Tab-separated table of C-alpha atoms and ligand atoms in Angstrom:
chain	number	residue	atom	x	y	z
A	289	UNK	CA	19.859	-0.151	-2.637
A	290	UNK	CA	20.972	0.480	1.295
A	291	UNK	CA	17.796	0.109	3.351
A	292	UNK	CA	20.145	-0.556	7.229
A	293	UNK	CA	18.416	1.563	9.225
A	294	UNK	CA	15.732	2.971	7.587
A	295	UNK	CA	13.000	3.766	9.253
A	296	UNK	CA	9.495	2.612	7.400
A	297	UNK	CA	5.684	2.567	8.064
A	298	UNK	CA	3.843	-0.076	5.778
A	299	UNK	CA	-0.074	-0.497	6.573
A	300	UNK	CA	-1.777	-3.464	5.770
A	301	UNK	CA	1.465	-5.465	6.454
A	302	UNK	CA	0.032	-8.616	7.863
A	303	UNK	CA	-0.893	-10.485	4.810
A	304	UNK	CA	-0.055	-10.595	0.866
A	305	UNK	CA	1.246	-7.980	-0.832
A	306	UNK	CA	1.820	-5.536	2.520
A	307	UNK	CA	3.721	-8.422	4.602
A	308	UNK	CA	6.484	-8.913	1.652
A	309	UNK	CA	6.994	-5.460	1.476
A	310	UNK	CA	7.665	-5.715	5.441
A	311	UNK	CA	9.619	-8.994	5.281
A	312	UNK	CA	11.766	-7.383	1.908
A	313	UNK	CA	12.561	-4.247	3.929
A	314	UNK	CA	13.422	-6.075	7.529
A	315	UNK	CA	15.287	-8.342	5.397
A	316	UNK	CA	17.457	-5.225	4.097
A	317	UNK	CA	17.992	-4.517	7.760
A	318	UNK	CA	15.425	-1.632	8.007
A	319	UNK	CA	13.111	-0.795	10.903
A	320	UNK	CA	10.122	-1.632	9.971
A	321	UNK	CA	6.311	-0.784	11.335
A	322	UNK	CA	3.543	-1.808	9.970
A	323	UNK	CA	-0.571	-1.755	10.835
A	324	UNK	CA	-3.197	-4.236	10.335
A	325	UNK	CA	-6.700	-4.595	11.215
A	326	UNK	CA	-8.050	-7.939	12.880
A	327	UNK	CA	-5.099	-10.806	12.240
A	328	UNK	CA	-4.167	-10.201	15.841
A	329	UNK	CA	-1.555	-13.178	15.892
A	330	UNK	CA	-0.422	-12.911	12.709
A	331	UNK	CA	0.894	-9.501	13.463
A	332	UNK	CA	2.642	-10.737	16.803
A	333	UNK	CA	4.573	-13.460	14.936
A	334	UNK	CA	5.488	-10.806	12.379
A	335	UNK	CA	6.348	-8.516	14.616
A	336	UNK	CA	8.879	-10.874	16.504
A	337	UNK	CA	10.430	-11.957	13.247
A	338	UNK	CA	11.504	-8.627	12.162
A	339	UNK	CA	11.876	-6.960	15.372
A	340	UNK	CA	9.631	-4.331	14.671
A	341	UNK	CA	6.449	-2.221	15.457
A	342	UNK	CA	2.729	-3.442	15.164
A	343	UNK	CA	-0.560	-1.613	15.505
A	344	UNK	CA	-3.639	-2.418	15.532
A	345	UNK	CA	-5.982	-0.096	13.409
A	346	UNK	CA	-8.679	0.580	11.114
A	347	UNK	CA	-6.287	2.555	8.226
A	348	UNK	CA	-9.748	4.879	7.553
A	349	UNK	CA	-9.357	6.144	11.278
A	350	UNK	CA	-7.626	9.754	10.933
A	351	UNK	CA	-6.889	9.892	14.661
A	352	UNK	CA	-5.487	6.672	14.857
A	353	UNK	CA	-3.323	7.382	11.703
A	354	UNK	CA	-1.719	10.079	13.646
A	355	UNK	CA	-1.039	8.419	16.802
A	356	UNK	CA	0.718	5.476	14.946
A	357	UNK	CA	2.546	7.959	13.258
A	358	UNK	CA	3.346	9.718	16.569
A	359	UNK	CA	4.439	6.784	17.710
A	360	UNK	CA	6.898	5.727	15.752
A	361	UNK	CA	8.191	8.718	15.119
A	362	UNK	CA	8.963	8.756	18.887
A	363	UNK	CA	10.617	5.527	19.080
A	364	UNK	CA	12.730	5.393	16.088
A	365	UNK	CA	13.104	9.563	15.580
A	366	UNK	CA	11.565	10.055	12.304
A	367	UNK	CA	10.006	8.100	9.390
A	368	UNK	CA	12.107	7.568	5.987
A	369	UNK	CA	9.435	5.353	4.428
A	370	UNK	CA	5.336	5.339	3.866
A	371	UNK	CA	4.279	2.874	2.055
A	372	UNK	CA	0.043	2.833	1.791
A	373	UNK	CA	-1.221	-0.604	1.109
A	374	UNK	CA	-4.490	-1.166	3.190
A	375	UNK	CA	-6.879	-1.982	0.758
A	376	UNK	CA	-10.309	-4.482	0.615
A	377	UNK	CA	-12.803	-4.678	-2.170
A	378	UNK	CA	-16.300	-5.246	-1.468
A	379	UNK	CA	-17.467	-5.790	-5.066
A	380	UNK	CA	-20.954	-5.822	-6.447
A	381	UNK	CA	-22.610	-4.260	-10.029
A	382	UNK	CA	-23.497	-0.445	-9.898
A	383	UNK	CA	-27.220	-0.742	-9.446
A	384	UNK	CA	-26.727	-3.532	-6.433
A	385	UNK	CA	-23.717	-1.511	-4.786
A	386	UNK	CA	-24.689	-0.763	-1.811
A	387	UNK	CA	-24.349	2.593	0.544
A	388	UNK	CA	-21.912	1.231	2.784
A	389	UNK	CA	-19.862	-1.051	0.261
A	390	UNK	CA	-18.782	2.822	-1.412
A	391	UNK	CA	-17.817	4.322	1.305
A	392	UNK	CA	-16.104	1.322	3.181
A	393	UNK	CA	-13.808	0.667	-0.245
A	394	UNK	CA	-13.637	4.851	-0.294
A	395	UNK	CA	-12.297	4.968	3.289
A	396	UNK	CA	-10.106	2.234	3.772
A	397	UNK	CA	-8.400	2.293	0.397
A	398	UNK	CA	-8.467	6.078	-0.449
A	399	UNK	CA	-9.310	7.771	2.880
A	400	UNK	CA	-6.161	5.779	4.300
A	401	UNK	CA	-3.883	6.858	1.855
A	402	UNK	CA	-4.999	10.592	2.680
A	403	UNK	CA	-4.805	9.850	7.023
A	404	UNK	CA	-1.330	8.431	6.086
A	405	UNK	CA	0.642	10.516	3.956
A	406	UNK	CA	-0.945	13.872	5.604
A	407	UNK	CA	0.723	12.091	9.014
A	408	UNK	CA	3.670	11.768	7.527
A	409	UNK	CA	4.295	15.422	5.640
A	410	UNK	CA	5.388	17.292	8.333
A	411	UNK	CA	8.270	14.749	9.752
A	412	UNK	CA	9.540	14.111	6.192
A	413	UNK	CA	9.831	17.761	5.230
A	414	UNK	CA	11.480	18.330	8.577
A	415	UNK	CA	13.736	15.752	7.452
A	416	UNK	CA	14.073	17.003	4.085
A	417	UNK	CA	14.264	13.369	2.912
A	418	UNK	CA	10.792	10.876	2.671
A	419	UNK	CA	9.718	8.561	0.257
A	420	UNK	CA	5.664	7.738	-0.369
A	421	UNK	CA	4.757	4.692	-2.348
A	422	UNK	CA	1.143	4.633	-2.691
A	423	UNK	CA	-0.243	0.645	-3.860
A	424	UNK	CA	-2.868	1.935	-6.395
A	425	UNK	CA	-4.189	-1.004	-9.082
A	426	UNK	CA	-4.709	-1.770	-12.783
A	427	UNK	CA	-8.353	-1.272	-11.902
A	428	UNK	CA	-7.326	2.161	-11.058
A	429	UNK	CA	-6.039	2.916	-14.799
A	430	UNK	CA	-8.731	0.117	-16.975
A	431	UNK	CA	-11.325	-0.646	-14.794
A	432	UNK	CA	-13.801	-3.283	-13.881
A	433	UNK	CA	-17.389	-4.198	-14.461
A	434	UNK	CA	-18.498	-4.878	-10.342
A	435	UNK	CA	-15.982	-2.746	-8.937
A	436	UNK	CA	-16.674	0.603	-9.267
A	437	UNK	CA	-15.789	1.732	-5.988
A	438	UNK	CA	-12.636	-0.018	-5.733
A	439	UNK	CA	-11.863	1.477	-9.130
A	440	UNK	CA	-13.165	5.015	-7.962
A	441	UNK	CA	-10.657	4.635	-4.853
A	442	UNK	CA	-7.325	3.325	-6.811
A	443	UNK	CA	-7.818	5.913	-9.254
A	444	UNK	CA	-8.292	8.796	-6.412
A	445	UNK	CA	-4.753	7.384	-4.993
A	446	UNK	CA	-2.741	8.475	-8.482
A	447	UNK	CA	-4.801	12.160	-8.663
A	448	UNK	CA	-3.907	12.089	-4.735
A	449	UNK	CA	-0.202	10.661	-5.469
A	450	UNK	CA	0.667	13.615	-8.515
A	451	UNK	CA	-1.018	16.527	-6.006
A	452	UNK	CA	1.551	15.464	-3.186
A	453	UNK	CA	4.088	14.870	-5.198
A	454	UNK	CA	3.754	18.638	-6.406
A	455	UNK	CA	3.685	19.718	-2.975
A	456	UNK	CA	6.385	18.124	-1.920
A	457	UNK	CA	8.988	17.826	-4.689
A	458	UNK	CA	11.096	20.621	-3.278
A	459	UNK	CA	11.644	19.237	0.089
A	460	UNK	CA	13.394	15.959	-1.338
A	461	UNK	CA	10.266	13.685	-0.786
A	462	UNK	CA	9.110	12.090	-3.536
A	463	UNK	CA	5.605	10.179	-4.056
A	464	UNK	CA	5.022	7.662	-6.625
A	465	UNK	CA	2.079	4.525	-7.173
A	466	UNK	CA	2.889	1.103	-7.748
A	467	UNK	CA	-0.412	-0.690	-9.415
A	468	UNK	CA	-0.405	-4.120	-9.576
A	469	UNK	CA	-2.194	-6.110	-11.608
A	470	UNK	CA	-3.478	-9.840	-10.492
A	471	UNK	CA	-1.362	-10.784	-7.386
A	472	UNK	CA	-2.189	-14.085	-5.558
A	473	UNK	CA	-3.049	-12.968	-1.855
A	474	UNK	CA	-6.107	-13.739	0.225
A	475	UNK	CA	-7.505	-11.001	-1.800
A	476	UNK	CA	-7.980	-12.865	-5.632
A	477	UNK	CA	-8.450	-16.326	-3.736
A	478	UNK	CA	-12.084	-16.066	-3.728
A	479	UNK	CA	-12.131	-15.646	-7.288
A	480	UNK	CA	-13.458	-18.906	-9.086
A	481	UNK	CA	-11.119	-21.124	-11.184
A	482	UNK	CA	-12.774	-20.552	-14.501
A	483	UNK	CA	-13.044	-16.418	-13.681
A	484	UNK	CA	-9.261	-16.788	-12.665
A	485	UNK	CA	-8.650	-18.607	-16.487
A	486	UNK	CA	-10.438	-15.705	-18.411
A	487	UNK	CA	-8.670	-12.992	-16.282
A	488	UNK	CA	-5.416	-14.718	-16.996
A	489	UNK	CA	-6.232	-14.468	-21.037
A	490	UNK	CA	-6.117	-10.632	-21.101
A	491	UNK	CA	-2.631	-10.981	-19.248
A	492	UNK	CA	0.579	-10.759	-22.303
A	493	UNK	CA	2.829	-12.727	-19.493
A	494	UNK	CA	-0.331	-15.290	-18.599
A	495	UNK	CA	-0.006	-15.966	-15.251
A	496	UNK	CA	-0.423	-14.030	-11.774
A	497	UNK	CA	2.496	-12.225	-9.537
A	498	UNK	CA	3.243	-13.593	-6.577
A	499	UNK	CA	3.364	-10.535	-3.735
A	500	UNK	CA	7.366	-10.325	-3.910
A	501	UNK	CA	7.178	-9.452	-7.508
A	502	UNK	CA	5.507	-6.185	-6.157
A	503	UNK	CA	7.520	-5.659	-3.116
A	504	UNK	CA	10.566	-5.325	-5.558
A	505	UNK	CA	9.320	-2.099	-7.223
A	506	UNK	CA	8.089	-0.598	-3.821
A	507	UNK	CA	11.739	-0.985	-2.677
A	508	UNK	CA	13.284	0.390	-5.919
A	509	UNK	CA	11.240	3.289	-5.922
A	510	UNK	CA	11.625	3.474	-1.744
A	511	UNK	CA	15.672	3.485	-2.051
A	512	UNK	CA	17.725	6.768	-2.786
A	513	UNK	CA	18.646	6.197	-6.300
A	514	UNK	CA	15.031	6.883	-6.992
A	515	UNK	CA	15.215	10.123	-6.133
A	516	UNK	CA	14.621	11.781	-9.462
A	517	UNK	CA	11.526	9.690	-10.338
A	518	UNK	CA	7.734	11.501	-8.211
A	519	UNK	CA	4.575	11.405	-9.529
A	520	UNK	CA	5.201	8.480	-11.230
A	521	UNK	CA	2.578	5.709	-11.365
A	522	UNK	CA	4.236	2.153	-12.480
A	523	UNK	CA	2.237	-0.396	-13.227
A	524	UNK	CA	3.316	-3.929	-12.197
A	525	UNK	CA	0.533	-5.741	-13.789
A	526	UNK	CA	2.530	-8.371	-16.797
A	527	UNK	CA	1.824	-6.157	-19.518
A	528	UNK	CA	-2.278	-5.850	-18.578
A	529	UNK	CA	-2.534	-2.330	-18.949
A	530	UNK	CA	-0.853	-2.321	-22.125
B	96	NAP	P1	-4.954	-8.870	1.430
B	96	NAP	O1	-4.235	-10.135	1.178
B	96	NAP	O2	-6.424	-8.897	1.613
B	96	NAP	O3	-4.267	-8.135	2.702
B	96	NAP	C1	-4.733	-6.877	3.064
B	96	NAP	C2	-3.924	-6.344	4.212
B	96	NAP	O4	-4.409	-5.037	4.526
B	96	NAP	C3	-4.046	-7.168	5.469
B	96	NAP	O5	-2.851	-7.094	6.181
B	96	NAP	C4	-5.180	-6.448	6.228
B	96	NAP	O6	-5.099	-6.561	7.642
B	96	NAP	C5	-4.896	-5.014	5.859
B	96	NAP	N1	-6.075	-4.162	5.919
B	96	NAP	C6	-7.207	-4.265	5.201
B	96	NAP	N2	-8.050	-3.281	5.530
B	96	NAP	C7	-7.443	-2.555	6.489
B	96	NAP	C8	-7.813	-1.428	7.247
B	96	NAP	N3	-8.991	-0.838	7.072
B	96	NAP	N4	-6.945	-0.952	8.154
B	96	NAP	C9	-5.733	-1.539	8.341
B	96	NAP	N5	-5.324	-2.616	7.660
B	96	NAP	C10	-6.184	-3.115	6.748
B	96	NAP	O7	-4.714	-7.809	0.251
B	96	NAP	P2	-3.574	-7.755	-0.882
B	96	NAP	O8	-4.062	-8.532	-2.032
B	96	NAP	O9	-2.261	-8.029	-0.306
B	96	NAP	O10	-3.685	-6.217	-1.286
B	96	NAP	C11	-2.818	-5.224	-0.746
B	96	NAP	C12	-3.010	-3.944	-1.540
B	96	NAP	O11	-2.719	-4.195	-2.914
B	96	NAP	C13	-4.433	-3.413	-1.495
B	96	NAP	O12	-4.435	-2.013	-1.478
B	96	NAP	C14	-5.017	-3.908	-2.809
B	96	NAP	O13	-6.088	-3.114	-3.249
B	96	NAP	C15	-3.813	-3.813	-3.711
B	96	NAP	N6	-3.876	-4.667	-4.894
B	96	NAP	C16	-3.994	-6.028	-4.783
B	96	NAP	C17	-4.069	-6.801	-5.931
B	96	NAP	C18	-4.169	-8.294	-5.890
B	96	NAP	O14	-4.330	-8.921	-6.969
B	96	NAP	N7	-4.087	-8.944	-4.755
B	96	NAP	C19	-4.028	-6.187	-7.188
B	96	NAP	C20	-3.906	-4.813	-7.260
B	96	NAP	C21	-3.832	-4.068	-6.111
B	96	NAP	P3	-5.953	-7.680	8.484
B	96	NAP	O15	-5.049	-8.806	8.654
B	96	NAP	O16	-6.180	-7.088	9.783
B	96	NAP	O17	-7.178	-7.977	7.727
């Protein structure tokens, strides 16, 4: 897989999953951009270490999606790579879900995806070459009592993932899902001890992925020989979804 050069938009790159997709790709010798929300220095260490681009924005924002994309597009000439990974989870039962915990999950997980990739379309079929990887999750596919908005938005992401992919086939970009399955980030570190020790039971390898055991996949289905594999969704989740 030859990533020198490439030129790749990651959002949600400052932390877990998102920030070893960045550091796997700048380590390839890509050029790599990537957005975050509120970990201000975070991103300006990251963004030293792999010499690349950093901005500051809510992934649900539409206009802001475009301007990032406007802006890289400037400085590097086009954009090989999107890879959506913003995502939060604001969980809660049904009947104590709350207005705003819907439509923030909807927005920044599914919304995003939609800011993102319609940024993207024109450039890449200009280009005739573009790659999408979309981070969906095993919730997407099984679900999960307490997160029915979080399921609702990683679901949306594969019906979202196999339209594009239709539209697009033709114009040699392709659009695929990874969804992972229990990765240790900020994200599952809230979840209590014993919760983690029942979650693990249901999972045939028995243990959690650390984020570079995701980042792997992104890359393989981000790199050229993939280039007879769209609509795809793989699921990276040690046999969960099984
Ligand atoms: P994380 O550790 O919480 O990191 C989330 C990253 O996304 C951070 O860089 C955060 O930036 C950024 N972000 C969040 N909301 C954003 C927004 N509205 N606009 C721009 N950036 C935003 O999460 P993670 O566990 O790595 O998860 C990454 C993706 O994988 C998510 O889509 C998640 O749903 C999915 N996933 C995770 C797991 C898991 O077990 N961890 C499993 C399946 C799927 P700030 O620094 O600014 O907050």
């Amino acid at each position: 897989m030859e990533f020198n050069k490439s030129r790749i938009l990651v959002t949600g790159g400052t932390r877990g999953i998102g920030r070893a997709i960045v550091e796997a790709f700048a380590h390839q010798g890509a050029q790599v951009a990537f957005t975050y929300r509120s970990s201000t220095e975070v991103a300006e260490e990251l963004k030293k270490e792999i010499s690349g681009l950093a901005f500051q924005c809510d992934a649900a924002d539409i206009h802001a999606a475009s301007q990032v994309v406007e802006q890289v597009v400037k400085a590097w000439g086009g954009i090989d790579i999107l890879v959506n990974n913003a995502g939060i989870t604001r969980d809660n039962l049904m009947m104590r879900m709350s207005e705003s915990d819907w439509d923030q999950v909807i927005n920044a997980n599914l919304k995003s995806v939609f800011n993102y990739s319609k940024a993207v379309c024109r450039t890449m079929m200009r280009q005739r070459y573009g790659r999408i990887i979309n981070i969906s999750s095993v919730v997407g596919r099984i679900g999960n009592a307490g997160q029915a908005n979080y399921a609702a938005s990683k679901a949306g992401i594969v019906g979202l993932s196999k339209s594009l992919a239709k539209e697009l086939a033709t114009r040699g970009v392709t659009v695929n899902v990874v969804a992972p399955g229990f990765v240790e980030t900020d994200m599952t570190e809230a979840i209590n001890p014993k919760e983690k020790e029942s979650l693990l039971r249901g999972v045939p390898v028995r243990r959690t992925a650390m984020p570079e055991e995701i980042a792997a996949p992104v890359l393989f289905l981000a790199s050229k020989e993939a280039s007879y594999i769209t609509g795809q969704t793989l699921g990276v989740d040690g046999g969960l979804s099984m």
